[in-house]
Amino acid sequence: MSNRIFVDVVLDMQMGDSAKGKITHHLASGKSGKNYTHVLRGNGGGNAGHSIYHNGKKFITHIIPAGVFHGIRSVIGAGCVINVEGLIREMHQLKSGGVDVGPYLRIANNAHIVTTEHLHEENGETTVGTTRTGNGPAYRDKYARMGVRAETAFRGTPFADMLIDLHTEFYKNSDNPIRVLYEGAQGFYLDIDWGDYPYVTSSHCGIGGVLLNGFNHKQIDTVYGAVKCYETYVGAKQFEDANNPLFAKIREIGQEYGATCMPKGELVLTSFGYLPVEKVKVGHEVITHIGRVRKVINTSIHDKNVIYKITLENGLTLRTNGKHQYYMADGSWVKAKQLKLGDEVIVHSQTEMWKPLKEPNFEFFEISSWEELEILILAILLVKQNVENGGILELH
Ligand code: IMP
């Protein structure tokens, strides 16, 4: 029966953030000429963040497959671990954006659950620099045969109707052809076996991980390897060439780091307390949006610029340039100038969450001209854009 099942696969060939979500969303739309019966996520959990633009709106999905945007049966597969609270939040967020997940979402009964203990356990993790979403502990307990499966956790809950047995779903339910689009998570160099151990995730991010969801190698049809024109990595690993000025430039142009542009006097939380930004030096350790400790690798002084002042409900005021990105409660990033009343901003650790009290306003205004840099930005962004819009490397 295997010749009636075809599996197309979208995999990240790097270390995440290569637009897998957008590519999957595009392929699932049918514009590529293929009509899928299923979109399946088969590894990872809430550690992933796929940014998807649908009908002019931006969505961030962590565990829900992109098939829900196109009315395709969307399966959280056997290789995934599920944070139930996160799943419910994600379902609500999609519904409030006009995407009703309920009719399409299905959950493999042998997927595993991220428990509250798993989340607490990862709370202070700094060695690997994980996403602190409890994934590692959940996979550890799965393999130690101490985990909780979805079929157990969801018994008697509204999720029970979404549970499926993957073998029945693909091999027993009907004789009609089944065409699956597999939405990979993380990336090849974060794979538990093939990545730079221990700076890896806890699941299988390559083609092997696809098969673990009930397929055989003959059913694999096309594999799309997603890459971007430069590599990014989030975690505790220190790169030898981190101080190369070229990388600093690419990082700034692609806005690929927690670069911050603040006026003199603004306080920055470092490992030895708050320091005015002008006193922060290369080598100091600063605390990031989710409480990670990161070394400062570059500092620079800019000309006068537009500065936005954000006042949060706890009385804290933050002054940054308009491009400075704030980490939001839903896992997305919003630029200072685009923050709205009612948005929830995460401050220093995921335990602190505050809403802006006023719309951001700017204090002074002067434009500096960076013509040369702008040309470079444009060139790099164009390449990045091209990848995001379907400039995909086809492997076979
Ligand atoms: P974990 O998956 O949360 O255990 O994190 C392990 C490593 O994988 C850390 O370096 C994370 O930053 C990285 N990681 C996990 N998920 C993603 C992802 O979706 N994109 C990029 N990096 C990720």
Coordinates of C-alpha atoms and ligand atoms in Angstrom, one line a residue:
M1 CA 0.0 0.0 0.0
S2 CA 3.0 2.3 0.4
N3 CA 2.8 3.5 -3.2
R4 CA -0.4 5.4 -2.5
I5 CA 1.4 7.5 0.2
F6 CA 3.6 10.4 -0.8
V7 CA 5.5 12.5 1.7
D8 CA 7.0 15.9 0.8
V9 CA 9.3 17.3 3.4
V10 CA 10.4 20.8 4.4
L11 CA 13.6 20.6 6.5
D12 CA 15.9 23.3 7.8
M13 CA 19.5 22.7 6.6
Q14 CA 21.0 25.1 9.2
M15 CA 20.3 26.0 12.8
G16 CA 16.7 27.2 12.6
D17 CA 15.1 30.4 11.4
S18 CA 15.2 29.6 7.7
A19 CA 11.6 30.3 6.9
K20 CA 10.3 26.7 7.1
G21 CA 6.9 27.9 8.3
K22 CA 6.5 30.3 5.3
I23 CA 7.7 27.6 2.8
T24 CA 5.3 25.1 4.3
H25 CA 2.5 27.6 4.3
H26 CA 3.2 28.4 0.6
L27 CA 3.4 24.7 -0.4
A28 CA 0.2 23.9 1.5
S29 CA -1.7 26.7 -0.3
G30 CA -1.7 24.5 -3.4
K31 CA 0.1 27.3 -5.4
S32 CA 3.0 24.8 -5.9
G33 CA 0.6 22.6 -7.9
K34 CA 0.3 19.9 -5.2
N35 CA -2.7 19.2 -3.1
Y36 CA -2.0 17.8 0.3
T37 CA -4.3 15.7 2.4
H38 CA -2.3 16.2 5.5
V39 CA 0.3 18.7 6.9
L40 CA 2.3 17.0 9.8
R41 CA 4.7 18.3 12.4
G42 CA 6.8 15.4 13.5
N43 CA 9.5 16.7 15.9
G44 CA 10.0 19.4 18.5
G45 CA 7.3 21.3 20.4
G46 CA 6.9 24.8 21.8
N47 CA 10.6 25.5 21.2
A48 CA 9.9 26.2 17.5
G49 CA 8.5 29.5 16.3
H50 CA 7.3 29.6 12.7
S51 CA 6.3 33.1 11.4
I52 CA 3.6 32.9 8.8
Y53 CA 1.9 35.6 6.9
H54 CA -1.7 34.7 6.0
N55 CA -4.2 37.1 4.4
G56 CA -2.1 40.0 5.4
K57 CA -1.8 39.0 9.1
K58 CA 1.3 37.7 10.9
F59 CA 0.9 34.5 12.9
I60 CA 3.5 32.7 15.0
T61 CA 3.0 29.0 15.3
H62 CA 4.9 26.8 17.7
I63 CA 3.3 23.4 17.4
I64 CA 0.2 23.7 15.2
P65 CA 1.0 22.7 11.5
A66 CA 0.5 25.3 8.8
G67 CA -2.2 23.2 7.1
V68 CA -4.8 24.8 9.4
F69 CA -4.5 28.0 7.3
H70 CA -5.7 26.2 4.2
G71 CA -8.3 23.8 5.7
I72 CA -6.0 20.8 5.5
R73 CA -6.0 18.0 8.2
S74 CA -3.0 19.1 10.4
V75 CA -1.4 16.5 12.6
I76 CA 0.9 16.9 15.6
G77 CA 2.9 13.7 15.1
A78 CA 4.3 11.0 17.3
G79 CA 7.8 12.6 17.4
C80 CA 6.4 15.8 19.0
V81 CA 6.1 17.0 22.6
I82 CA 3.2 19.2 23.5
N83 CA 2.9 21.9 26.1
V84 CA -0.9 21.9 26.6
E85 CA -1.2 25.4 27.9
G86 CA 0.9 26.6 24.9
L87 CA -1.3 24.7 22.5
I88 CA -4.5 26.2 23.9
R89 CA -2.9 29.7 23.8
E90 CA -1.9 29.1 20.2
M91 CA -5.4 27.8 19.2
H92 CA -6.9 31.0 20.7
Q93 CA -4.4 33.3 19.0
L94 CA -5.1 31.6 15.6
K95 CA -8.9 31.8 16.2
S96 CA -8.8 35.5 17.1
G97 CA -6.9 36.0 13.8
G98 CA -9.7 34.3 11.9
V99 CA -8.2 30.8 11.6
D100 CA -10.4 28.1 13.3
V101 CA -8.1 25.3 14.1
G102 CA -10.6 22.9 15.7
P103 CA -12.0 21.1 12.5
Y104 CA -8.5 20.4 11.2
L105 CA -6.2 19.8 14.1
R106 CA -5.4 16.1 15.0
I107 CA -2.9 14.9 17.6
A108 CA -1.1 11.5 17.4
N109 CA -2.1 9.5 20.5
N110 CA 1.5 8.6 21.0
A111 CA 2.9 12.2 21.0
H112 CA 4.2 13.1 24.5
I113 CA 3.3 15.9 26.9
V114 CA 5.5 18.6 28.4
T115 CA 4.5 18.7 32.0
T116 CA 4.6 21.6 34.4
E117 CA 7.6 19.9 36.1
H118 CA 9.4 19.8 32.8
L119 CA 8.9 23.5 32.4
H120 CA 10.1 24.3 35.9
E121 CA 13.1 22.0 35.5
E122 CA 14.3 24.0 32.5
N123 CA 13.6 27.4 34.0
G124 CA 17.2 28.4 34.9
E125 CA 19.0 26.4 32.1
T126 CA 22.0 28.3 30.8
T127 CA 24.5 25.5 29.8
V128 CA 23.0 24.8 26.4
G129 CA 20.9 28.0 26.2
T130 CA 17.7 26.1 25.5
T131 CA 14.4 27.8 24.8
R132 CA 13.3 26.8 28.3
T133 CA 10.1 25.2 26.9
G134 CA 10.6 21.9 28.8
N135 CA 11.4 20.0 25.6
G136 CA 14.6 18.3 26.8
P137 CA 13.1 17.0 30.0
A138 CA 10.0 15.8 28.2
Y139 CA 12.1 13.8 25.6
R140 CA 14.3 12.5 28.4
D141 CA 11.2 11.1 30.3
K142 CA 9.8 9.7 27.0
Y143 CA 12.9 7.6 26.5
A144 CA 13.2 6.7 30.2
R145 CA 9.6 5.4 29.7
M146 CA 8.4 7.8 32.4
G147 CA 6.6 10.2 30.1
V148 CA 2.9 11.0 29.6
R149 CA 1.4 10.3 26.2
A150 CA -1.3 12.5 24.7
E151 CA -3.8 9.5 24.8
T152 CA -3.4 9.5 28.6
A153 CA -3.3 13.2 29.2
F154 CA -6.3 14.0 26.9
R155 CA -8.6 11.2 27.9
G156 CA -12.0 12.8 28.9
T157 CA -11.0 16.3 27.8
P158 CA -12.1 18.2 24.7
F159 CA -8.8 17.2 23.0
A160 CA -9.9 13.5 23.1
D161 CA -11.8 14.1 19.8
M162 CA -8.6 15.2 18.1
L163 CA -6.6 12.1 19.0
I164 CA -5.7 9.8 16.1
D165 CA -3.7 6.7 15.7
L166 CA -1.2 7.4 12.9
H167 CA -1.2 3.9 11.6
T168 CA -5.0 3.8 11.2
E169 CA -5.0 7.3 9.8
F170 CA -2.5 6.6 7.0
Y171 CA -2.9 2.8 6.4
K172 CA -6.4 1.8 7.4
N173 CA -8.9 4.6 7.0
S174 CA -9.2 4.6 3.2
D175 CA -7.6 3.4 0.0
N176 CA -7.4 6.9 -1.4
P177 CA -4.0 8.4 -2.1
I178 CA -2.5 10.3 0.9
R179 CA -0.2 13.2 0.2
V180 CA 1.6 14.5 3.3
L181 CA 3.5 17.7 3.7
Y182 CA 6.0 17.4 6.6
E183 CA 6.8 20.7 8.4
G184 CA 10.2 20.2 10.0
A185 CA 11.2 22.0 13.1
Q186 CA 14.6 23.3 14.3
G187 CA 17.4 22.4 11.9
F188 CA 19.9 19.8 10.8
Y189 CA 22.7 21.3 12.9
L190 CA 20.5 21.2 16.0
D191 CA 19.7 17.5 15.5
I192 CA 20.3 15.5 18.7
D193 CA 22.7 13.1 16.8
W194 CA 24.1 15.3 13.9
G195 CA 24.3 18.7 15.5
D196 CA 27.1 20.2 17.6
Y197 CA 26.4 18.2 20.7
P198 CA 25.5 19.3 23.4
Y199 CA 24.4 22.5 21.8
V200 CA 21.5 20.7 20.1
T201 CA 17.8 20.2 20.6
S202 CA 16.4 16.8 21.9
S203 CA 14.7 15.5 18.8
H204 CA 15.6 14.3 15.3
C205 CA 15.5 17.3 12.9
G206 CA 16.6 15.4 9.7
I207 CA 14.9 12.9 7.4
G208 CA 15.2 10.2 10.0
G209 CA 12.8 12.1 12.2
V210 CA 10.2 12.1 9.4
L211 CA 10.2 8.3 9.2
L212 CA 9.6 8.0 12.9
N213 CA 6.1 9.3 12.3
G214 CA 5.0 6.2 10.5
F215 CA 6.5 6.4 7.0
N216 CA 9.0 4.4 5.1
H217 CA 11.8 5.8 2.9
K218 CA 10.1 4.8 -0.3
Q219 CA 7.2 7.1 0.5
I220 CA 9.4 10.2 0.6
D221 CA 8.8 12.2 -2.5
T222 CA 10.4 15.7 -2.6
V223 CA 12.6 17.1 0.2
Y224 CA 12.9 20.9 0.3
G225 CA 16.0 22.0 2.2
A226 CA 15.5 25.5 3.5
V227 CA 18.5 27.8 3.8
K228 CA 19.1 31.5 4.2
C229 CA 22.0 33.4 2.9
Y230 CA 23.7 33.5 6.3
E231 CA 23.4 31.3 9.3
T232 CA 22.0 32.2 12.7
Y233 CA 22.1 30.4 16.0
V234 CA 20.4 30.9 19.3
G235 CA 22.0 29.3 22.3
A236 CA 24.9 29.2 24.7
K237 CA 27.7 28.1 22.3
Q238 CA 30.4 30.7 21.8
F239 CA 31.8 31.0 18.3
E240 CA 35.5 31.5 17.8
D241 CA 35.0 34.1 15.2
A242 CA 32.3 36.0 17.0
N243 CA 34.4 39.2 17.1
N244 CA 34.8 39.3 13.3
P245 CA 33.5 42.7 12.3
L246 CA 31.9 41.3 9.1
F247 CA 29.6 39.1 11.3
A248 CA 28.8 42.1 13.5
K249 CA 27.7 43.9 10.3
I250 CA 25.6 41.1 8.9
R251 CA 24.0 40.7 12.4
E252 CA 23.1 44.3 12.5
I253 CA 21.8 44.4 8.9
G254 CA 19.7 41.4 9.3
Q255 CA 18.6 42.5 12.7
E256 CA 19.6 39.0 13.9
Y257 CA 20.4 39.7 17.5
G258 CA 19.3 41.5 20.5
A259 CA 21.1 44.6 19.3
T260 CA 19.8 47.6 21.2
C261 CA 20.1 51.3 20.6
M262 CA 19.4 53.3 23.7
P263 CA 20.1 56.9 24.7
K264 CA 22.8 57.7 27.3
G265 CA 21.6 56.9 30.9
E266 CA 19.3 54.1 29.9
L267 CA 19.8 51.2 32.3
V268 CA 20.8 47.8 31.0
L269 CA 20.6 44.6 33.2
T270 CA 24.0 43.0 33.4
S271 CA 25.2 40.0 35.5
F272 CA 26.4 42.5 38.1
G273 CA 23.3 44.7 38.2
Y274 CA 21.9 47.6 36.2
L275 CA 24.4 49.7 34.3
P276 CA 23.9 52.9 32.2
V277 CA 24.2 51.8 28.6
E278 CA 27.3 54.0 28.0
K279 CA 29.1 52.1 30.7
V280 CA 28.4 48.7 29.1
K281 CA 31.7 47.3 27.6
V282 CA 32.6 44.4 25.3
G283 CA 32.8 41.3 27.4
H284 CA 30.2 42.3 30.0
E285 CA 27.4 39.9 30.4
V286 CA 23.9 41.2 29.9
I287 CA 20.6 39.5 30.6
T288 CA 18.3 38.8 27.6
H289 CA 14.6 38.9 27.1
I290 CA 14.2 35.4 28.5
G291 CA 16.8 35.6 31.2
R292 CA 19.7 34.2 29.3
V293 CA 23.2 35.5 30.0
R294 CA 24.9 36.8 26.9
K295 CA 28.4 38.4 26.4
V296 CA 28.4 41.8 24.8
I297 CA 30.4 41.4 21.6
N298 CA 30.3 44.9 20.1
T299 CA 29.3 48.4 21.1
S300 CA 28.9 51.5 19.0
I301 CA 28.0 55.1 19.4
H302 CA 25.4 56.5 16.9
D303 CA 24.4 60.0 15.9
K304 CA 21.3 61.5 17.3
N305 CA 18.3 59.3 16.5
V306 CA 14.6 59.1 17.1
I307 CA 14.0 57.6 20.5
Y308 CA 10.8 56.1 21.6
K309 CA 9.7 56.0 25.3
I310 CA 7.6 53.1 26.4
T311 CA 5.9 53.3 29.8
L312 CA 4.8 49.9 31.2
E313 CA 2.1 49.3 33.7
N314 CA 4.7 48.5 36.4
G315 CA 6.0 52.1 36.0
L316 CA 9.1 51.0 34.2
T317 CA 10.1 53.2 31.3
L318 CA 12.1 52.0 28.4
R319 CA 13.8 54.3 25.9
T320 CA 15.1 52.8 22.6
N321 CA 15.2 53.6 19.0
G322 CA 12.1 52.7 17.0
K323 CA 13.7 49.6 15.5
H324 CA 14.5 48.0 18.8
Q325 CA 12.5 44.8 19.0
Y326 CA 10.5 43.8 22.0
Y327 CA 9.7 40.2 22.8
M328 CA 6.0 39.7 23.2
A329 CA 4.0 37.3 25.4
D330 CA 2.9 35.4 22.2
G331 CA 6.5 34.8 21.2
S332 CA 6.6 37.4 18.4
W333 CA 8.9 40.4 18.2
V334 CA 7.5 43.9 17.8
K335 CA 9.5 47.1 17.0
A336 CA 9.2 49.9 19.6
K337 CA 7.5 52.2 17.1
Q338 CA 4.8 49.5 16.4
L339 CA 3.9 48.7 20.1
K340 CA 0.3 49.3 20.9
L341 CA -1.7 49.7 24.1
G342 CA -2.6 46.3 25.5
D343 CA 0.4 44.5 23.9
E344 CA 2.2 42.4 26.5
V345 CA 5.9 42.8 26.6
I346 CA 8.2 40.4 28.3
V347 CA 10.9 42.0 30.5
H348 CA 14.1 40.2 31.3
S349 CA 12.5 36.8 32.0
Q350 CA 9.4 35.1 30.9
T351 CA 8.0 35.5 34.4
E352 CA 7.7 39.3 34.1
M353 CA 5.1 40.5 31.6
W354 CA 3.8 44.1 31.4
K355 CA 1.5 46.1 29.2
P356 CA 2.4 49.5 27.8
L357 CA 0.4 52.3 29.5
K358 CA 0.6 54.8 26.7
E359 CA 1.2 54.6 23.0
P360 CA 4.9 55.1 22.3
N361 CA 6.0 58.7 21.7
F362 CA 9.3 60.0 20.5
E363 CA 11.4 62.6 22.3
F364 CA 13.7 64.0 19.7
F365 CA 14.3 63.6 16.0
E366 CA 17.2 63.7 13.7
I367 CA 18.1 61.5 10.8
S368 CA 21.6 60.2 10.2
S369 CA 22.5 59.1 6.7
W370 CA 24.0 55.6 6.2
E371 CA 23.8 55.4 2.4
E372 CA 26.5 52.8 1.9
L373 CA 25.0 50.6 4.6
E374 CA 21.6 50.9 3.1
I375 CA 22.7 49.5 -0.2
L376 CA 24.2 46.5 1.6
I377 CA 21.1 46.1 3.7
L378 CA 19.0 46.1 0.5
A379 CA 21.2 43.5 -1.1
I380 CA 21.1 41.1 1.8
L381 CA 17.4 41.6 2.5
L382 CA 16.6 40.9 -1.1
V383 CA 18.4 37.6 -0.9
K384 CA 16.7 36.8 2.3
Q385 CA 13.4 37.8 0.9
N386 CA 14.0 35.6 -2.1
V387 CA 14.5 32.6 0.2
E388 CA 11.4 33.4 2.2
N389 CA 9.3 33.8 -0.9
G390 CA 10.1 30.3 -2.2
G391 CA 13.7 30.4 -3.4
I392 CA 13.9 26.9 -2.2
L393 CA 16.7 24.4 -2.7
E394 CA 15.2 21.2 -4.0
L395 CA 17.2 18.1 -3.0
H396 CA 15.5 15.4 -5.0
Ligands
IMP1 P1 15.7 23.3 23.2 O1 15.2 22.7 21.9 O2 14.8 24.3 23.8 O3 16.1 22.2 24.1 O4 17.0 24.1 22.9 C1 18.2 23.5 22.4 C2 19.0 24.4 21.4 O5 18.2 24.4 20.2 C3 19.1 25.8 21.8 O6 20.4 26.3 21.3 C4 18.0 26.5 21.2 O7 18.2 27.9 21.0 C5 17.9 25.8 19.9 N1 16.5 25.8 19.3 C6 15.5 25.1 19.7 N2 14.4 25.3 18.9 C7 14.8 26.2 18.0 C8 14.2 26.8 16.8 O8 13.0 26.6 16.5 N3 14.9 27.7 16.1 C9 16.2 28.0 16.4 N4 16.9 27.4 17.5 C10 16.2 26.5 18.2

